[in-house]
Amino acid sequence: MYGGGALPATPLSVGANMYINPPDLQGGGPAVVQYAMQFVGMVPYIMGGNSPSTGFTCDTFVRYVYAQFGVHLTGNAVAEAAQGTVIPRSEAVAGDLVYYPHQHIGIYDGNGGIVDAPKPGKDVSHRPIWGNPEFIRL
């Protein structure tokens, strides 16, 4: 699942006051969550955005985070979810996807929460899971 190459020697500067530490390519799902958490409260939901400097939508946030680990997702939330396998909630671990069919997608924190780009006017967030989403293993 996780590929990549050498880690950058220094954090990535993506804005005036925002520095992103490079991902731990050997850390598995917890490293995905740790990397995603760096964007919480820092990057807004912006239609058409696809990077920390331009903002994210829910699907572009998931795609961007996973791309840093060598996992290349394509399409919208529906297409991203279709690239994995639905698993029972009881088997979900940090780094799996949380998918609300035809509505929303984010990254499971492994402890009942989701890291996601929630909606216009909000920044990337970390919050409790609500309702009955599907859990997707890539």
PDB file of N, CA and C in Angstrom, residues 19-122:
ATOM      1  N   TYR A  19       4.032  24.965   7.876  1.00  0.00           N
ATOM      2  CA  TYR A  19       5.076  24.028   7.483  1.00  0.00           C
ATOM      3  C   TYR A  19       4.567  22.618   7.754  1.00  0.00           C
ATOM      4  N   ILE A  20       4.662  21.764   6.765  1.00  0.00           N
ATOM      5  CA  ILE A  20       4.178  20.397   6.876  1.00  0.00           C
ATOM      6  C   ILE A  20       5.368  19.455   6.974  1.00  0.00           C
ATOM      7  N   ASN A  21       5.396  18.659   8.022  1.00  0.00           N
ATOM      8  CA  ASN A  21       6.455  17.669   8.163  1.00  0.00           C
ATOM      9  C   ASN A  21       6.261  16.576   7.127  1.00  0.00           C
ATOM     10  N   PRO A  22       7.339  16.015   6.611  1.00  0.00           N
ATOM     11  CA  PRO A  22       7.214  14.955   5.614  1.00  0.00           C
ATOM     12  C   PRO A  22       6.560  13.714   6.214  1.00  0.00           C
ATOM     13  N   PRO A  23       5.908  12.920   5.392  1.00  0.00           N
ATOM     14  CA  PRO A  23       5.249  11.717   5.909  1.00  0.00           C
ATOM     15  C   PRO A  23       6.255  10.642   6.309  1.00  0.00           C
ATOM     16  N   ASP A  24       5.867   9.834   7.277  1.00  0.00           N
ATOM     17  CA  ASP A  24       6.650   8.665   7.686  1.00  0.00           C
ATOM     18  C   ASP A  24       6.205   7.513   6.797  1.00  0.00           C
ATOM     19  N   LEU A  25       6.947   7.244   5.759  1.00  0.00           N
ATOM     20  CA  LEU A  25       6.532   6.251   4.771  1.00  0.00           C
ATOM     21  C   LEU A  25       6.527   4.830   5.296  1.00  0.00           C
ATOM     22  N   GLN A  26       7.105   4.603   6.445  1.00  0.00           N
ATOM     23  CA  GLN A  26       7.134   3.257   7.033  1.00  0.00           C
ATOM     24  C   GLN A  26       6.101   3.093   8.139  1.00  0.00           C
ATOM     25  N   GLY A  27       5.316   4.139   8.419  1.00  0.00           N
ATOM     26  CA  GLY A  27       4.437   4.141   9.582  1.00  0.00           C
ATOM     27  C   GLY A  27       3.047   3.597   9.394  1.00  0.00           C
ATOM     28  N   GLY A  28       2.668   3.176   8.185  1.00  0.00           N
ATOM     29  CA  GLY A  28       1.348   2.609   7.956  1.00  0.00           C
ATOM     30  C   GLY A  28       0.220   3.593   8.216  1.00  0.00           C
ATOM     31  N   GLY A  29      -0.950   3.043   8.558  1.00  0.00           N
ATOM     32  CA  GLY A  29      -2.145   3.855   8.770  1.00  0.00           C
ATOM     33  C   GLY A  29      -2.000   4.946   9.812  1.00  0.00           C
ATOM     34  N   PRO A  30      -1.366   4.659  10.970  1.00  0.00           N
ATOM     35  CA  PRO A  30      -1.187   5.737  11.941  1.00  0.00           C
ATOM     36  C   PRO A  30      -0.381   6.911  11.387  1.00  0.00           C
ATOM     37  N   ALA A  31       0.583   6.641  10.512  1.00  0.00           N
ATOM     38  CA  ALA A  31       1.362   7.717   9.902  1.00  0.00           C
ATOM     39  C   ALA A  31       0.498   8.539   8.945  1.00  0.00           C
ATOM     40  N   VAL A  32      -0.443   7.889   8.259  1.00  0.00           N
ATOM     41  CA  VAL A  32      -1.364   8.607   7.382  1.00  0.00           C
ATOM     42  C   VAL A  32      -2.171   9.599   8.223  1.00  0.00           C
ATOM     43  N   VAL A  33      -2.691   9.130   9.350  1.00  0.00           N
ATOM     44  CA  VAL A  33      -3.481   9.998  10.231  1.00  0.00           C
ATOM     45  C   VAL A  33      -2.610  11.125  10.777  1.00  0.00           C
ATOM     46  N   GLN A  34      -1.422  10.803  11.230  1.00  0.00           N
ATOM     47  CA  GLN A  34      -0.523  11.820  11.770  1.00  0.00           C
ATOM     48  C   GLN A  34      -0.225  12.894  10.720  1.00  0.00           C
ATOM     49  N   TYR A  35       0.023  12.475   9.501  1.00  0.00           N
ATOM     50  CA  TYR A  35       0.281  13.426   8.425  1.00  0.00           C
ATOM     51  C   TYR A  35      -0.956  14.286   8.168  1.00  0.00           C
ATOM     52  N   ALA A  36      -2.127  13.658   8.068  1.00  0.00           N
ATOM     53  CA  ALA A  36      -3.375  14.386   7.798  1.00  0.00           C
ATOM     54  C   ALA A  36      -3.693  15.398   8.900  1.00  0.00           C
ATOM     55  N   MET A  37      -3.370  15.056  10.137  1.00  0.00           N
ATOM     56  CA  MET A  37      -3.687  15.930  11.273  1.00  0.00           C
ATOM     57  C   MET A  37      -2.951  17.268  11.192  1.00  0.00           C
ATOM     58  N   GLN A  38      -1.858  17.331  10.468  1.00  0.00           N
ATOM     59  CA  GLN A  38      -1.126  18.592  10.347  1.00  0.00           C
ATOM     60  C   GLN A  38      -1.941  19.683   9.655  1.00  0.00           C
ATOM     61  N   PHE A  39      -2.955  19.290   8.887  1.00  0.00           N
ATOM     62  CA  PHE A  39      -3.751  20.247   8.135  1.00  0.00           C
ATOM     63  C   PHE A  39      -4.969  20.759   8.915  1.00  0.00           C
ATOM     64  N   VAL A  40      -5.268  20.129  10.052  1.00  0.00           N
ATOM     65  CA  VAL A  40      -6.444  20.487  10.843  1.00  0.00           C
ATOM     66  C   VAL A  40      -6.348  21.953  11.285  1.00  0.00           C
ATOM     67  N   GLY A  41      -7.418  22.685  11.005  1.00  0.00           N
ATOM     68  CA  GLY A  41      -7.491  24.082  11.382  1.00  0.00           C
ATOM     69  C   GLY A  41      -6.608  25.006  10.560  1.00  0.00           C
ATOM     70  N   MET A  42      -5.901  24.458   9.579  1.00  0.00           N
ATOM     71  CA  MET A  42      -4.937  25.241   8.817  1.00  0.00           C
ATOM     72  C   MET A  42      -5.321  25.453   7.350  1.00  0.00           C
ATOM     73  N   VAL A  43      -6.046  24.491   6.777  1.00  0.00           N
ATOM     74  CA  VAL A  43      -6.339  24.546   5.340  1.00  0.00           C
ATOM     75  C   VAL A  43      -7.855  24.554   5.156  1.00  0.00           C
ATOM     76  N   PRO A  44      -8.381  25.535   4.414  1.00  0.00           N
ATOM     77  CA  PRO A  44      -9.827  25.633   4.234  1.00  0.00           C
ATOM     78  C   PRO A  44     -10.378  24.687   3.173  1.00  0.00           C
ATOM     79  N   TYR A  45     -11.670  24.435   3.293  1.00  0.00           N
ATOM     80  CA  TYR A  45     -12.411  23.753   2.237  1.00  0.00           C
ATOM     81  C   TYR A  45     -12.624  24.786   1.131  1.00  0.00           C
ATOM     82  N   ILE A  46     -12.107  24.504  -0.035  1.00  0.00           N
ATOM     83  CA  ILE A  46     -12.253  25.397  -1.191  1.00  0.00           C
ATOM     84  C   ILE A  46     -12.619  24.555  -2.403  1.00  0.00           C
ATOM     85  N   MET A  47     -13.754  24.843  -3.031  1.00  0.00           N
ATOM     86  CA  MET A  47     -14.132  24.137  -4.257  1.00  0.00           C
ATOM     87  C   MET A  47     -13.029  24.324  -5.290  1.00  0.00           C
ATOM     88  N   GLY A  48     -12.576  23.233  -5.886  1.00  0.00           N
ATOM     89  CA  GLY A  48     -11.522  23.289  -6.882  1.00  0.00           C
ATOM     90  C   GLY A  48     -10.124  23.222  -6.292  1.00  0.00           C
ATOM     91  N   GLY A  49     -10.009  23.315  -4.968  1.00  0.00           N
ATOM     92  CA  GLY A  49      -8.700  23.239  -4.335  1.00  0.00           C
ATOM     93  C   GLY A  49      -8.195  21.808  -4.291  1.00  0.00           C
ATOM     94  N   ASN A  50      -6.885  21.646  -4.399  1.00  0.00           N
ATOM     95  CA  ASN A  50      -6.331  20.291  -4.380  1.00  0.00           C
ATOM     96  C   ASN A  50      -4.950  20.207  -3.725  1.00  0.00           C
ATOM     97  N   SER A  51      -4.627  21.196  -2.895  1.00  0.00           N
ATOM     98  CA  SER A  51      -3.347  21.185  -2.202  1.00  0.00           C
ATOM     99  C   SER A  51      -3.455  22.063  -0.955  1.00  0.00           C
ATOM    100  N   PRO A  52      -2.479  21.968  -0.062  1.00  0.00           N
ATOM    101  CA  PRO A  52      -2.527  22.830   1.126  1.00  0.00           C
ATOM    102  C   PRO A  52      -2.517  24.319   0.779  1.00  0.00           C
ATOM    103  N   SER A  53      -1.892  24.682  -0.327  1.00  0.00           N
ATOM    104  CA  SER A  53      -1.831  26.102  -0.681  1.00  0.00           C
ATOM    105  C   SER A  53      -3.081  26.595  -1.409  1.00  0.00           C
ATOM    106  N   THR A  54      -3.889  25.700  -1.963  1.00  0.00           N
ATOM    107  CA  THR A  54      -5.109  26.111  -2.660  1.00  0.00           C
ATOM    108  C   THR A  54      -6.382  25.706  -1.929  1.00  0.00           C
ATOM    109  N   GLY A  55      -6.260  24.928  -0.850  1.00  0.00           N
ATOM    110  CA  GLY A  55      -7.418  24.412  -0.133  1.00  0.00           C
ATOM    111  C   GLY A  55      -7.804  23.037  -0.651  1.00  0.00           C
ATOM    112  N   PHE A  56      -8.780  22.435   0.008  1.00  0.00           N
ATOM    113  CA  PHE A  56      -9.210  21.078  -0.338  1.00  0.00           C
ATOM    114  C   PHE A  56     -10.720  20.973  -0.369  1.00  0.00           C
ATOM    115  N   THR A  57     -11.217  19.981  -1.099  1.00  0.00           N
ATOM    116  CA  THR A  57     -12.561  19.452  -0.911  1.00  0.00           C
ATOM    117  C   THR A  57     -12.354  18.121  -0.190  1.00  0.00           C
ATOM    118  N   CYS A  58     -13.407  17.448   0.192  1.00  0.00           N
ATOM    119  CA  CYS A  58     -13.225  16.201   0.945  1.00  0.00           C
ATOM    120  C   CYS A  58     -12.425  15.179   0.151  1.00  0.00           C
ATOM    121  N   ASP A  59     -12.735  15.035  -1.124  1.00  0.00           N
ATOM    122  CA  ASP A  59     -12.036  14.027  -1.928  1.00  0.00           C
ATOM    123  C   ASP A  59     -10.613  14.434  -2.279  1.00  0.00           C
ATOM    124  N   THR A  60     -10.380  15.724  -2.524  1.00  0.00           N
ATOM    125  CA  THR A  60      -9.004  16.118  -2.846  1.00  0.00           C
ATOM    126  C   THR A  60      -8.108  16.058  -1.617  1.00  0.00           C
ATOM    127  N   PHE A  61      -8.673  16.245  -0.434  1.00  0.00           N
ATOM    128  CA  PHE A  61      -7.883  16.092   0.799  1.00  0.00           C
ATOM    129  C   PHE A  61      -7.413  14.650   0.943  1.00  0.00           C
ATOM    130  N   VAL A  62      -8.339  13.706   0.816  1.00  0.00           N
ATOM    131  CA  VAL A  62      -7.993  12.283   0.917  1.00  0.00           C
ATOM    132  C   VAL A  62      -6.965  11.924  -0.154  1.00  0.00           C
ATOM    133  N   ARG A  63      -7.205  12.350  -1.368  1.00  0.00           N
ATOM    134  CA  ARG A  63      -6.289  12.044  -2.478  1.00  0.00           C
ATOM    135  C   ARG A  63      -4.895  12.611  -2.214  1.00  0.00           C
ATOM    136  N   TYR A  64      -4.814  13.869  -1.747  1.00  0.00           N
ATOM    137  CA  TYR A  64      -3.528  14.504  -1.487  1.00  0.00           C
ATOM    138  C   TYR A  64      -2.758  13.763  -0.388  1.00  0.00           C
ATOM    139  N   VAL A  65      -3.426  13.473   0.714  1.00  0.00           N
ATOM    140  CA  VAL A  65      -2.748  12.791   1.825  1.00  0.00           C
ATOM    141  C   VAL A  65      -2.216  11.441   1.370  1.00  0.00           C
ATOM    142  N   TYR A  66      -3.047  10.654   0.740  1.00  0.00           N
ATOM    143  CA  TYR A  66      -2.605   9.316   0.315  1.00  0.00           C
ATOM    144  C   TYR A  66      -1.526   9.366  -0.757  1.00  0.00           C
ATOM    145  N   ALA A  67      -1.543  10.376  -1.604  1.00  0.00           N
ATOM    146  CA  ALA A  67      -0.505  10.496  -2.632  1.00  0.00           C
ATOM    147  C   ALA A  67       0.872  10.640  -1.997  1.00  0.00           C
ATOM    148  N   GLN A  68       0.938  11.257  -0.816  1.00  0.00           N
ATOM    149  CA  GLN A  68       2.223  11.425  -0.138  1.00  0.00           C
ATOM    150  C   GLN A  68       2.799  10.078   0.309  1.00  0.00           C
ATOM    151  N   PHE A  69       1.941   9.059   0.343  1.00  0.00           N
ATOM    152  CA  PHE A  69       2.349   7.712   0.745  1.00  0.00           C
ATOM    153  C   PHE A  69       2.429   6.763  -0.459  1.00  0.00           C
ATOM    154  N   GLY A  70       2.355   7.329  -1.653  1.00  0.00           N
ATOM    155  CA  GLY A  70       2.472   6.518  -2.857  1.00  0.00           C
ATOM    156  C   GLY A  70       1.194   5.832  -3.278  1.00  0.00           C
ATOM    157  N   VAL A  71       0.059   6.202  -2.684  1.00  0.00           N
ATOM    158  CA  VAL A  71      -1.245   5.629  -3.047  1.00  0.00           C
ATOM    159  C   VAL A  71      -1.959   6.655  -3.909  1.00  0.00           C
ATOM    160  N   HIS A  72      -2.198   6.318  -5.160  1.00  0.00           N
ATOM    161  CA  HIS A  72      -2.762   7.274  -6.100  1.00  0.00           C
ATOM    162  C   HIS A  72      -4.238   6.975  -6.350  1.00  0.00           C
ATOM    163  N   LEU A  73      -5.082   7.765  -5.691  1.00  0.00           N
ATOM    164  CA  LEU A  73      -6.530   7.653  -5.855  1.00  0.00           C
ATOM    165  C   LEU A  73      -6.964   8.579  -6.978  1.00  0.00           C
ATOM    166  N   THR A  74      -8.054   8.232  -7.620  1.00  0.00           N
ATOM    167  CA  THR A  74      -8.570   9.057  -8.708  1.00  0.00           C
ATOM    168  C   THR A  74     -10.052   9.298  -8.523  1.00  0.00           C
ATOM    169  N   GLY A  75     -10.525  10.392  -9.080  1.00  0.00           N
ATOM    170  CA  GLY A  75     -11.953  10.679  -9.103  1.00  0.00           C
ATOM    171  C   GLY A  75     -12.466  11.333  -7.840  1.00  0.00           C
ATOM    172  N   ASN A  76     -13.787  11.380  -7.756  1.00  0.00           N
ATOM    173  CA  ASN A  76     -14.458  11.997  -6.616  1.00  0.00           C
ATOM    174  C   ASN A  76     -14.568  10.999  -5.457  1.00  0.00           C
ATOM    175  N   ALA A  77     -15.317  11.360  -4.426  1.00  0.00           N
ATOM    176  CA  ALA A  77     -15.446  10.495  -3.246  1.00  0.00           C
ATOM    177  C   ALA A  77     -15.987   9.114  -3.611  1.00  0.00           C
ATOM    178  N   VAL A  78     -16.950   9.053  -4.502  1.00  0.00           N
ATOM    179  CA  VAL A  78     -17.518   7.770  -4.922  1.00  0.00           C
ATOM    180  C   VAL A  78     -16.434   6.906  -5.570  1.00  0.00           C
ATOM    181  N   ALA A  79     -15.669   7.495  -6.474  1.00  0.00           N
ATOM    182  CA  ALA A  79     -14.611   6.755  -7.168  1.00  0.00           C
ATOM    183  C   ALA A  79     -13.496   6.350  -6.210  1.00  0.00           C
ATOM    184  N   GLU A  80     -13.135   7.233  -5.282  1.00  0.00           N
ATOM    185  CA  GLU A  80     -12.091   6.887  -4.313  1.00  0.00           C
ATOM    186  C   GLU A  80     -12.514   5.699  -3.465  1.00  0.00           C
ATOM    187  N   ALA A  81     -13.746   5.723  -2.976  1.00  0.00           N
ATOM    188  CA  ALA A  81     -14.240   4.613  -2.159  1.00  0.00           C
ATOM    189  C   ALA A  81     -14.254   3.309  -2.948  1.00  0.00           C
ATOM    190  N   ALA A  82     -14.577   3.390  -4.230  1.00  0.00           N
ATOM    191  CA  ALA A  82     -14.651   2.191  -5.067  1.00  0.00           C
ATOM    192  C   ALA A  82     -13.283   1.558  -5.303  1.00  0.00           C
ATOM    193  N   GLN A  83     -12.212   2.288  -5.019  1.00  0.00           N
ATOM    194  CA  GLN A  83     -10.867   1.752  -5.210  1.00  0.00           C
ATOM    195  C   GLN A  83     -10.405   0.894  -4.041  1.00  0.00           C
ATOM    196  N   GLY A  84     -11.236   0.792  -3.014  1.00  0.00           N
ATOM    197  CA  GLY A  84     -10.915  -0.040  -1.859  1.00  0.00           C
ATOM    198  C   GLY A  84     -11.982  -1.089  -1.644  1.00  0.00           C
ATOM    199  N   THR A  85     -11.944  -1.706  -0.474  1.00  0.00           N
ATOM    200  CA  THR A  85     -12.881  -2.764  -0.103  1.00  0.00           C
ATOM    201  C   THR A  85     -13.639  -2.351   1.149  1.00  0.00           C
ATOM    202  N   VAL A  86     -14.957  -2.480   1.126  1.00  0.00           N
ATOM    203  CA  VAL A  86     -15.763  -2.188   2.308  1.00  0.00           C
ATOM    204  C   VAL A  86     -15.435  -3.223   3.384  1.00  0.00           C
ATOM    205  N   ILE A  87     -15.213  -2.737   4.604  1.00  0.00           N
ATOM    206  CA  ILE A  87     -14.928  -3.618   5.738  1.00  0.00           C
ATOM    207  C   ILE A  87     -15.896  -3.289   6.869  1.00  0.00           C
ATOM    208  N   PRO A  88     -16.096  -4.211   7.805  1.00  0.00           N
ATOM    209  CA  PRO A  88     -16.949  -3.899   8.952  1.00  0.00           C
ATOM    210  C   PRO A  88     -16.309  -2.816   9.827  1.00  0.00           C
ATOM    211  N   ARG A  89     -17.127  -2.002  10.422  1.00  0.00           N
ATOM    212  CA  ARG A  89     -16.629  -0.952  11.325  1.00  0.00           C
ATOM    213  C   ARG A  89     -15.726  -1.547  12.403  1.00  0.00           C
ATOM    214  N   SER A  90     -16.068  -2.740  12.868  1.00  0.00           N
ATOM    215  CA  SER A  90     -15.287  -3.386  13.929  1.00  0.00           C
ATOM    216  C   SER A  90     -13.862  -3.732  13.500  1.00  0.00           C
ATOM    217  N   GLU A  91     -13.608  -3.768  12.200  1.00  0.00           N
ATOM    218  CA  GLU A  91     -12.267  -4.084  11.689  1.00  0.00           C
ATOM    219  C   GLU A  91     -11.495  -2.845  11.245  1.00  0.00           C
ATOM    220  N   ALA A  92     -12.135  -1.685  11.291  1.00  0.00           N
ATOM    221  CA  ALA A  92     -11.492  -0.458  10.816  1.00  0.00           C
ATOM    222  C   ALA A  92     -10.324  -0.073  11.713  1.00  0.00           C
ATOM    223  N   VAL A  93      -9.257   0.390  11.074  1.00  0.00           N
ATOM    224  CA  VAL A  93      -8.057   0.844  11.780  1.00  0.00           C
ATOM    225  C   VAL A  93      -7.661   2.220  11.249  1.00  0.00           C
ATOM    226  N   ALA A  94      -6.762   2.858  11.965  1.00  0.00           N
ATOM    227  CA  ALA A  94      -6.262   4.172  11.547  1.00  0.00           C
ATOM    228  C   ALA A  94      -5.789   4.113  10.102  1.00  0.00           C
ATOM    229  N   GLY A  95      -6.201   5.093   9.336  1.00  0.00           N
ATOM    230  CA  GLY A  95      -5.799   5.175   7.934  1.00  0.00           C
ATOM    231  C   GLY A  95      -6.821   4.633   6.953  1.00  0.00           C
ATOM    232  N   ASP A  96      -7.814   3.879   7.433  1.00  0.00           N
ATOM    233  CA  ASP A  96      -8.882   3.455   6.532  1.00  0.00           C
ATOM    234  C   ASP A  96      -9.718   4.680   6.157  1.00  0.00           C
ATOM    235  N   LEU A  97     -10.529   4.545   5.125  1.00  0.00           N
ATOM    236  CA  LEU A  97     -11.392   5.643   4.712  1.00  0.00           C
ATOM    237  C   LEU A  97     -12.743   5.539   5.401  1.00  0.00           C
ATOM    238  N   VAL A  98     -13.336   6.685   5.687  1.00  0.00           N
ATOM    239  CA  VAL A  98     -14.698   6.786   6.204  1.00  0.00           C
ATOM    240  C   VAL A  98     -15.505   7.391   5.073  1.00  0.00           C
ATOM    241  N   TYR A  99     -16.510   6.658   4.610  1.00  0.00           N
ATOM    242  CA  TYR A  99     -17.250   7.075   3.419  1.00  0.00           C
ATOM    243  C   TYR A  99     -18.741   7.129   3.705  1.00  0.00           C
ATOM    244  N   TYR A 100     -19.311   8.290   3.443  1.00  0.00           N
ATOM    245  CA  TYR A 100     -20.755   8.479   3.504  1.00  0.00           C
ATOM    246  C   TYR A 100     -21.221   8.428   2.051  1.00  0.00           C
ATOM    247  N   PRO A 101     -21.825   7.303   1.634  1.00  0.00           N
ATOM    248  CA  PRO A 101     -22.119   7.094   0.214  1.00  0.00           C
ATOM    249  C   PRO A 101     -22.736   8.304  -0.489  1.00  0.00           C
ATOM    250  N   HIS A 102     -22.077   8.672  -1.587  1.00  0.00           N
ATOM    251  CA  HIS A 102     -22.486   9.756  -2.475  1.00  0.00           C
ATOM    252  C   HIS A 102     -22.529  11.115  -1.784  1.00  0.00           C
ATOM    253  N   GLN A 103     -21.836  11.247  -0.618  1.00  0.00           N
ATOM    254  CA  GLN A 103     -21.869  12.517   0.102  1.00  0.00           C
ATOM    255  C   GLN A 103     -20.501  13.017   0.528  1.00  0.00           C
ATOM    256  N   HIS A 104     -19.697  12.144   1.181  1.00  0.00           N
ATOM    257  CA  HIS A 104     -18.504  12.650   1.867  1.00  0.00           C
ATOM    258  C   HIS A 104     -17.498  11.532   2.093  1.00  0.00           C
ATOM    259  N   ILE A 105     -16.211  11.913   2.212  1.00  0.00           N
ATOM    260  CA  ILE A 105     -15.159  10.954   2.483  1.00  0.00           C
ATOM    261  C   ILE A 105     -14.084  11.611   3.351  1.00  0.00           C
ATOM    262  N   GLY A 106     -13.460  10.807   4.213  1.00  0.00           N
ATOM    263  CA  GLY A 106     -12.385  11.287   5.067  1.00  0.00           C
ATOM    264  C   GLY A 106     -11.521  10.114   5.501  1.00  0.00           C
ATOM    265  N   ILE A 107     -10.647  10.367   6.447  1.00  0.00           N
ATOM    266  CA  ILE A 107      -9.679   9.378   6.910  1.00  0.00           C
ATOM    267  C   ILE A 107      -9.990   9.015   8.360  1.00  0.00           C
ATOM    268  N   TYR A 108     -10.107   7.713   8.618  1.00  0.00           N
ATOM    269  CA  TYR A 108     -10.406   7.233   9.969  1.00  0.00           C
ATOM    270  C   TYR A 108      -9.196   7.390  10.871  1.00  0.00           C
ATOM    271  N   ASP A 109      -9.406   7.908  12.080  1.00  0.00           N
ATOM    272  CA  ASP A 109      -8.302   8.124  13.008  1.00  0.00           C
ATOM    273  C   ASP A 109      -7.979   6.899  13.861  1.00  0.00           C
ATOM    274  N   GLY A 110      -8.797   5.852  13.750  1.00  0.00           N
ATOM    275  CA  GLY A 110      -8.570   4.637  14.522  1.00  0.00           C
ATOM    276  C   GLY A 110      -9.192   4.658  15.901  1.00  0.00           C
ATOM    277  N   ASN A 111      -9.843   5.777  16.243  1.00  0.00           N
ATOM    278  CA  ASN A 111     -10.399   5.922  17.588  1.00  0.00           C
ATOM    279  C   ASN A 111     -11.764   6.609  17.562  1.00  0.00           C
ATOM    280  N   GLY A 112     -12.560   6.305  16.549  1.00  0.00           N
ATOM    281  CA  GLY A 112     -13.910   6.851  16.473  1.00  0.00           C
ATOM    282  C   GLY A 112     -14.022   8.219  15.833  1.00  0.00           C
ATOM    283  N   GLY A 113     -12.944   8.715  15.228  1.00  0.00           N
ATOM    284  CA  GLY A 113     -12.977  10.043  14.621  1.00  0.00           C
ATOM    285  C   GLY A 113     -12.616  10.017  13.152  1.00  0.00           C
ATOM    286  N   ILE A 114     -12.848  11.145  12.516  1.00  0.00           N
ATOM    287  CA  ILE A 114     -12.560  11.332  11.094  1.00  0.00           C
ATOM    288  C   ILE A 114     -11.741  12.609  10.930  1.00  0.00           C
ATOM    289  N   VAL A 115     -10.753  12.548  10.062  1.00  0.00           N
ATOM    290  CA  VAL A 115     -10.000  13.729   9.643  1.00  0.00           C
ATOM    291  C   VAL A 115     -10.484  14.014   8.232  1.00  0.00           C
ATOM    292  N   ASP A 116     -11.012  15.227   8.014  1.00  0.00           N
ATOM    293  CA  ASP A 116     -11.645  15.509   6.733  1.00  0.00           C
ATOM    294  C   ASP A 116     -11.672  16.991   6.426  1.00  0.00           C
ATOM    295  N   ALA A 117     -11.981  17.297   5.177  1.00  0.00           N
ATOM    296  CA  ALA A 117     -12.293  18.660   4.754  1.00  0.00           C
ATOM    297  C   ALA A 117     -13.822  18.708   4.723  1.00  0.00           C
ATOM    298  N   PRO A 118     -14.449  19.318   5.737  1.00  0.00           N
ATOM    299  CA  PRO A 118     -15.886  19.138   5.936  1.00  0.00           C
ATOM    300  C   PRO A 118     -16.840  19.836   4.976  1.00  0.00           C
ATOM    301  N   LYS A 119     -16.695  21.141   4.771  1.00  0.00           N
ATOM    302  CA  LYS A 119     -17.632  21.861   3.913  1.00  0.00           C
ATOM    303  C   LYS A 119     -17.141  23.287   3.727  1.00  0.00           C
ATOM    304  N   PRO A 120     -17.704  24.003   2.742  1.00  0.00           N
ATOM    305  CA  PRO A 120     -17.296  25.390   2.530  1.00  0.00           C
ATOM    306  C   PRO A 120     -17.427  26.201   3.825  1.00  0.00           C
ATOM    307  N   GLY A 121     -16.446  27.055   4.055  1.00  0.00           N
ATOM    308  CA  GLY A 121     -16.449  27.894   5.251  1.00  0.00           C
ATOM    309  C   GLY A 121     -15.757  27.261   6.443  1.00  0.00           C
ATOM    310  N   LYS A 122     -15.336  26.008   6.303  1.00  0.00           N
ATOM    311  CA  LYS A 122     -14.658  25.297   7.394  1.00  0.00           C
ATOM    312  C   LYS A 122     -13.266  24.880   6.950  1.00  0.00           C
TER     313      LYS A 122
END
